[in-house]
Amino acid sequence: MTIETLPGLPERSDDATASIIKLAILAVGGQGGGVLTDWITAVAERNGYCAQSTSVAGVAQRTGATIYYVEMAPDTGRAPVFALSPSAGDVDIMIAAEMMEAGRSIQRGFCTPDRTVLIASSHRVLAVSEKIVPGDGRADTDRVWQAARDASHKLVCFDMEKLAIENGSVISASLFGALAGSGALPFDRTSFEDTVKASGRGVEASLRAFSAAYDRAVQGDIPAAVDAKTESKGNVSGSSKLMIQWRTLEDRIATLPPPVRAMAELGLRKVVDFQDIAYGAAYLDRLDKAVAMDSADHGFAFSIEAAKYIANAMVYDDIVRVADLKTRSTRETRLRREQGVPDTGIVQVTEYFHPRMEEICGLLPARLGRWMENHPAVFGWFDRRVNKGRRIRTDRLTGFCMLWIVAGLRRWRRGMRRHEVETAHLDDWFTLALAEAKQDYALGVEILKCRRLIKGYSDTYDRGHSKFQRVLSGLPVLRGRGDAADWLRRLRDAALSDEKGDALGGALKTIATL
Amino acid sequence: MAERSFAKEVQKLRLGAGETFRGEGILAITKALLENGVGYVGGYQGAPISHLMDVLADGQEILEELGVHFEANASEAAAAATLAASVHYPIRGAVTFKGPVGVNVASDALANLSSGGVTGGALVIVGEDYGEGSSIMQERSHAFAMKSQLWVLDPRPNLPSITTAVGQGFELSEASNTPVMMMLRIRGCHVYGSFTAKDNVRPPFSVRDAMENPSRDSERIVLPPYSYVHEKEKIDKRLPAAIDYIRKNKLNEFFGDTDATVGIVLQGGMYNSVVRSLQRLGLADIYGDTKVPLYVLNVTYPLIDAEFLEFCEGKNAVLVVEEGQPDHIEQAFGAMLHKAGAKTKLVGKGPFPMAGEYTGAVMMDGIRAFFEAHAPEWLPSQGRAPNAPPPSQIAQDLSTVVPIRPPGFCTGCPERPVFAATKLVEQELGPHHIASDIGCHLFSINQPFEIGGTTMGFGLGPASAAAFNDKKSKRRTISFLGDGGFWHNGLTSSFGNAVFNKNDNVIVVVDNYYSAATGGQDVLSSRADNKSKSTKHPIAKAVKGIGVEWVRQIDRTYDVGKLRDTLKEALTTTAQGPKVIVASSECMLNRQRRERPAMNKAIKEGRRVLKPRFGVDEDICTGDHACMRLSGCPSLSVKTLDDPLRDDPVASIDQSCVGCGNCGEVADAAVLCPSFYQAEVVHNPTAKDRWAERLRRTVTRWLQRRRETSRLCFGE
C-alpha cells in the first residue's frame, strides 16, 4: 500500500469554488460506480452538505471506462451552481477503481499535484488489447504507479478489489472505506457507515470491506512487503530407491557453475516430473554441453537459458502429459482451492478435450506413426473418426479411469512418434544454438530464447513452430553482424506481438534490407 | 425486465405540493409531466433517456390511477406519430427518444405533426448524446427543429429549471399550436438534485374522452390546399404567438449587471459550465451571482430579435456559447446585428472550437480568451496570467502505457460465441464483407473479434449490404442485426427488402430476448411474461411470414460448433433467397439478475443446486492466449505464475465467471488446449450424491496413491 502526501500549497484566492469539493470517479463498467456515487452524495447530505452527482455511464457502456462526478458544498439554504463534469486541473478527490483508470485520470488531467487526493485500487482489470497478445501484452503498472505518486497531492493506493473479495463484498465498498480513511472528506467514520447501513442491501459484507479499507487507508505508509520470493522449493518425495537416484542427479547439479544451479534444479524437477530419472539424466547431459562451452565471462547466460529452455522443450504437451496432470491428487487440491470448494464439498468436473489424429498418431510407436503420417488417406480416415470434441467427467470413475490409463502410457513414451519428432527438433535447435554461440555468444543465447515461440496446441502450436522457423530464417543475414543478437531479439518480440505474425513479416523485410 | 428497476423510486411520483423531491433528472421530468396534467406518454429507449422509459414502465400503476396512457412505442417514428392525439384534441402528450438518431427516425411523423400543428400541448423530450463516450454520430437536433419549425427548449440543467420547463413547454405548444422539443443533455438526464413538488393533476381531457367523442378538421391534414396554408400559418400566426408567449412569460433569463460593456449569450444547458468558469475566474460566487451580464436561452429556437438586440445595447462585445456545429444560433445573431446596424462585436466560434464538446477546460479557455480580448480589466491577476503549473510530462508519458478501454461484451454474454463462430468460419472460408448494426453486438467490431465494416442505422444491417447482390459472386456477405433492431425497423427495411430483391446473402439475427443495449427493455420476441405488453412472438416466424425460406433457429448460442457449421452451411448452400440464422440466448445480465437471487434462495432453502464456474489448469495452459483472441470475456484474464521456467502469463478465470460455457465450447470448436474445465459445485447434495462421492474418492485416491508411490513427487 502507498500513501503519499505533498506539503500543502497556498489556497488560490480568486477561485470562488474553494468551498466546493469536487470528486470524480473513474471505473470500469460493471464495477458498481453508481452505488459508490449514491453513497457519496448520501454521506454529503447526511453531513449537511448540498450535493449533486452526474454520470455519463450510459446503459451500454458495459465493460468500458466510465466516469462519475460529484460536487458538494455546505448547505446554506441557497442552492450553489455545481458543474456537471470534471475539469482538468480542478478535481479535489479522484477515485480510480482500477490501476489503469488511475493512469487515465492522470492523462486526462483530473489528477494534479497541487490539490488532488488520488484514491486508487492497485489491482488490474486487463483490457482486451492486453490479453490477446501471444506474449505478455500487459501494461506497465509500475509506470502508472510512479506517475500516480508524481501527479497527486496525496495518494492512497492498495488492492481494494482483493480486500472487497476477502470480505465477501464488491469494490465499491472498499473504495468508500478508503475514501473515508483518506480523510479527504470532512465527515466522520460513523456517518459513512450509517450511509452504507441506510442503503439496505448486503450491508454486513459492505461494512466489513469498508472497515478493512478504512483501516488500511488510515494506517499510513507501510513499507512494501519484502519480495516474498523465499525460494521455497517443494519437497521431493518417493521410494528410497528413487530418492537415491534423485540424489545422484542433485549431486550433478552441485557440480554446475553456481549461477546455473537454480535454473537447472527447476528444469531437472520439471523433466523428471514429466518422465523419469533417466530423462532427468538426459537433461543434464544436454546441459553439460552448454556448460562445457560456457564461461564466467558471460555470467553463464547461455547455460542458464539452456537450463530453462531445454527443460521446456523436453516437457512437450502430449495427451499423456495432459491426462497425467488432470488425474493427480495435487490437481484436485488446487481445483478445490481455486473454486472455493471445501474438502467435504462435492464438485462435478467436466474436461474439454478435442484430440485430433495428429495427437493420436503421436501416441503410436514411432514407425507406425511415421507410416500413418505418410499415408494421408489412412490418416484422414482415422481423423474423421477421432477428431471431435470430447467432454470427460473426471469426477466420475469412467472418465477418471480413462485418463488414468492414458497417463500410464508414460512408460512407453520414448518409443512414441511424438517423442521422436520433439527430440529431433530439440536436438536441431540446441545444436544450432551451440554452434552459433561459439562464433557469437549473444546470438547463441538469443537462439535458445526463441524456444519461447513454441507453445499451444494444434493450430496455435503449428503457428508457433512456423514463427520459430521464420525468426530463425533471419540467421543467414544476421550472422557476422555485431548487432545480430539484438536483431534476433527484435524478431522474436515481433513474433510475440500479434497472432498472425504481421509484425514479424515487417521485421523480416527490414532485415532483408540490411 | 429492464436493467434498472425504478420500482422504489417511482413512489416519489406521488409526492404532493410543497414536498421536496430528490432524485435523478429523468425521474423529475416524469413527475413534472404528471404535475402538468399530461394525458399520454410514449417513447423509445436509448441513452440518455432509456431510464425515462424505464421510469414510465415502472410507474404505470401511478399513471393509470391518474388516467394517463403509457405507450412503449415500437420506434421513435411510432412515438412521434403518437403525438397525433394532440392534433384535434386538447390533450397534453409527451414522447421521448434520443437525439439526433431518434429524431432522424421520427422525422416523417415530426414533420407532418409540425405542419398541421397541434391543439393540445405536444412535447418531444430529446436526450442529446453529444460528446465523449457517445455511441452515435455527433450531430445537432437543432437543425431539424428549424426546418420543420418545432420550438426548442434547452433549460438550465438543474431540477427546478427542468421541471418548470416541462410546464412551460406545454403552455408554449398550446399558445402557438406548435409541437415543442425539449432538449436534455446526457449529464442533465442523469443529474441528481432536488426540487419542490406540486400536486399531480388528472388530465382534464383524457384519451378515453377523445375516443368516445371523436372529432376531425380537414384543415389540419397535410394535403393540398392545406399543406401550403400550414406553411404560411407557421410564419403568420404560430411564430408570433410563440415569441409573444416566450417574452411575456420570461422563458429566457437574464443575470448580472445590465450596463456592462460585455456579455455572454448561452444555451440554457451550458449555464452551469459557464458559471463554473466564471467562478474559477473569480467573476461569480458559488451561487452563480455575477456582474457579468448573462442572457440565458432556455428557448434556443425561435430566437427573439428584440430580446437579443436589447441585450447587446451598449455592449462592445458579446460572447455566444453554443455547443456543436453548424453554429446556427451565432449565425442568426450575426444577421440580427447586421440588419440592425449594431456595432457590437459578436464572438463565438473562434475562442470556442467549432466541433466537439464544451468541456470544463474548453469553456474556461474560451471565456478567458473572450475577456482577455474584450474586457481584460475584469480578470483578476491570476486570470490574466494563469499561475497553474504547466501541463506535466507525466500525462504524456502515460499515453503509451494506458490501454484504451472501449465497451465490450459482458461476462457470459451470449453474443460472444456468435462472433467466435464467425471468426472461425472466416479462418476457414476467408474474409467476407460483414455489415453490422446498432446494439450490443456492434462490440464485435472491437478486439478481439474485429468483425464488421459498417453500421448504417438501427435495423439496417442487412439493408446496408443490399448493394452486394450479384448472383455470380463466389462469396456471400454476412449481415448482423439484433432483436431490438429487427423489431424497430429490420423486418421491413432489411428482411422485406432482401426477400423482394431476391438477395442470396446471409443474415444473422442476434436475439438476446431484450432490447439489451438500452437496458433490457422487452421487445415483441422477449420470452418473459409482461403484464402490460404482448411478448413471445418468435422472430423466425416473422421472418418466414415475410417470405424467407431458409431459416435456422439456434436456441443456445454457446454451442459454437453448431453456430459455425450453420453459418458455413448458409454461406455455401445453393438455396435461393436470403439465408437467415436466428441465434437466440438470453442476455446474461438480465438472466443473472433473475436467476442469481433465485439460486441463492434455493441454496438457503436446502434444495440441490449446481453452481457452475470455469477454471484453467495452469500447468496445462501454455500462455499462448489463443482462447482470449476468441473471447474477450472480462472474467477470462491472465496471471503470472511463480515459475522462472515460464515466460508468458497463463490464462486465469476470476470469481466473476458465470459458467456460461463459452470457454469450453470455443476450446473445443477451435481445437485449443485442454486446460479449461467446468466445475459445478453441488450445493445441498443428496444422499446419493454423497454415496457416489465416497465411492469416487476411495477409488481415485487408491489409483492416485498407486501411481504416486511409483514416481518421484514434487511438492508445490
Short mmCIF file of N, CA, C and O in Angstrom, two decimals, chain A residues 38-51 70-73 185 187 195:
data_model
loop_
_atom_site.label_atom_id
_atom_site.label_comp_id
_atom_site.label_asym_id
_atom_site.label_seq_id
_atom_site.Cartn_x
_atom_site.Cartn_y
_atom_site.Cartn_z
N ASP A 38 -23.86 7.10 -5.33
CA ASP A 38 -25.03 7.32 -4.47
C ASP A 38 -24.62 7.44 -3.01
O ASP A 38 -25.13 8.28 -2.27
N TRP A 39 -23.70 6.59 -2.59
CA TRP A 39 -23.23 6.66 -1.20
C TRP A 39 -22.58 8.00 -0.91
O TRP A 39 -22.77 8.59 0.15
N ILE A 40 -21.79 8.46 -1.86
CA ILE A 40 -21.05 9.71 -1.62
C ILE A 40 -22.00 10.90 -1.51
O ILE A 40 -21.88 11.72 -0.61
N THR A 41 -23.00 10.97 -2.40
CA THR A 41 -23.97 12.08 -2.27
C THR A 41 -24.75 11.94 -0.97
O THR A 41 -25.04 12.92 -0.30
N ALA A 42 -25.06 10.69 -0.60
CA ALA A 42 -25.85 10.48 0.62
C ALA A 42 -25.05 10.89 1.86
O ALA A 42 -25.59 11.51 2.78
N VAL A 43 -23.75 10.56 1.88
CA VAL A 43 -22.97 10.90 3.07
C VAL A 43 -22.79 12.41 3.15
O VAL A 43 -22.76 12.99 4.24
N ALA A 44 -22.73 13.08 2.00
CA ALA A 44 -22.62 14.54 2.00
C ALA A 44 -23.89 15.16 2.56
O ALA A 44 -23.85 16.04 3.44
N GLU A 45 -25.03 14.68 2.10
CA GLU A 45 -26.30 15.24 2.57
C GLU A 45 -26.50 14.96 4.06
O GLU A 45 -27.01 15.79 4.80
N ARG A 46 -26.06 13.78 4.48
CA ARG A 46 -26.16 13.41 5.90
C ARG A 46 -25.36 14.38 6.78
O ARG A 46 -25.68 14.60 7.94
N ASN A 47 -24.32 14.99 6.20
CA ASN A 47 -23.48 15.91 6.96
C ASN A 47 -23.81 17.38 6.67
O ASN A 47 -22.97 18.26 6.85
N GLY A 48 -25.01 17.60 6.19
CA GLY A 48 -25.43 18.99 5.99
C GLY A 48 -24.81 19.66 4.78
O GLY A 48 -24.58 20.87 4.78
N TYR A 49 -24.52 18.89 3.75
CA TYR A 49 -23.99 19.45 2.51
C TYR A 49 -25.05 19.36 1.42
O TYR A 49 -25.90 18.48 1.44
N CYS A 50 -24.97 20.30 0.46
CA CYS A 50 -25.70 20.15 -0.79
C CYS A 50 -24.81 19.29 -1.68
O CYS A 50 -23.60 19.52 -1.72
N ALA A 51 -25.41 18.36 -2.41
CA ALA A 51 -24.58 17.54 -3.28
C ALA A 51 -25.28 17.31 -4.60
O ALA A 51 -26.50 17.23 -4.68
N VAL A 70 -19.13 14.12 -8.76
CA VAL A 70 -19.91 14.62 -7.62
C VAL A 70 -19.34 15.96 -7.18
O VAL A 70 -18.12 16.14 -7.14
N GLU A 71 -20.23 16.91 -6.89
CA GLU A 71 -19.80 18.15 -6.25
C GLU A 71 -20.62 18.36 -5.00
O GLU A 71 -21.80 17.99 -4.95
N MET A 72 -20.00 18.95 -3.98
CA MET A 72 -20.73 19.20 -2.74
C MET A 72 -20.21 20.47 -2.08
O MET A 72 -19.05 20.85 -2.25
N ALA A 73 -21.11 21.13 -1.35
CA ALA A 73 -20.73 22.33 -0.60
C ALA A 73 -21.67 22.43 0.60
O ALA A 73 -22.80 21.95 0.54
N LEU A 185 -12.62 13.83 2.80
CA LEU A 185 -13.92 14.46 3.04
C LEU A 185 -14.04 14.78 4.53
O LEU A 185 -13.63 13.97 5.37
N PHE A 187 -15.94 14.41 6.87
CA PHE A 187 -17.03 13.72 7.57
C PHE A 187 -16.45 12.60 8.42
O PHE A 187 -15.44 12.00 8.06
N THR A 195 -24.40 5.65 6.29
CA THR A 195 -24.84 5.75 4.90
C THR A 195 -24.95 4.36 4.27
O THR A 195 -25.92 4.04 3.59
#
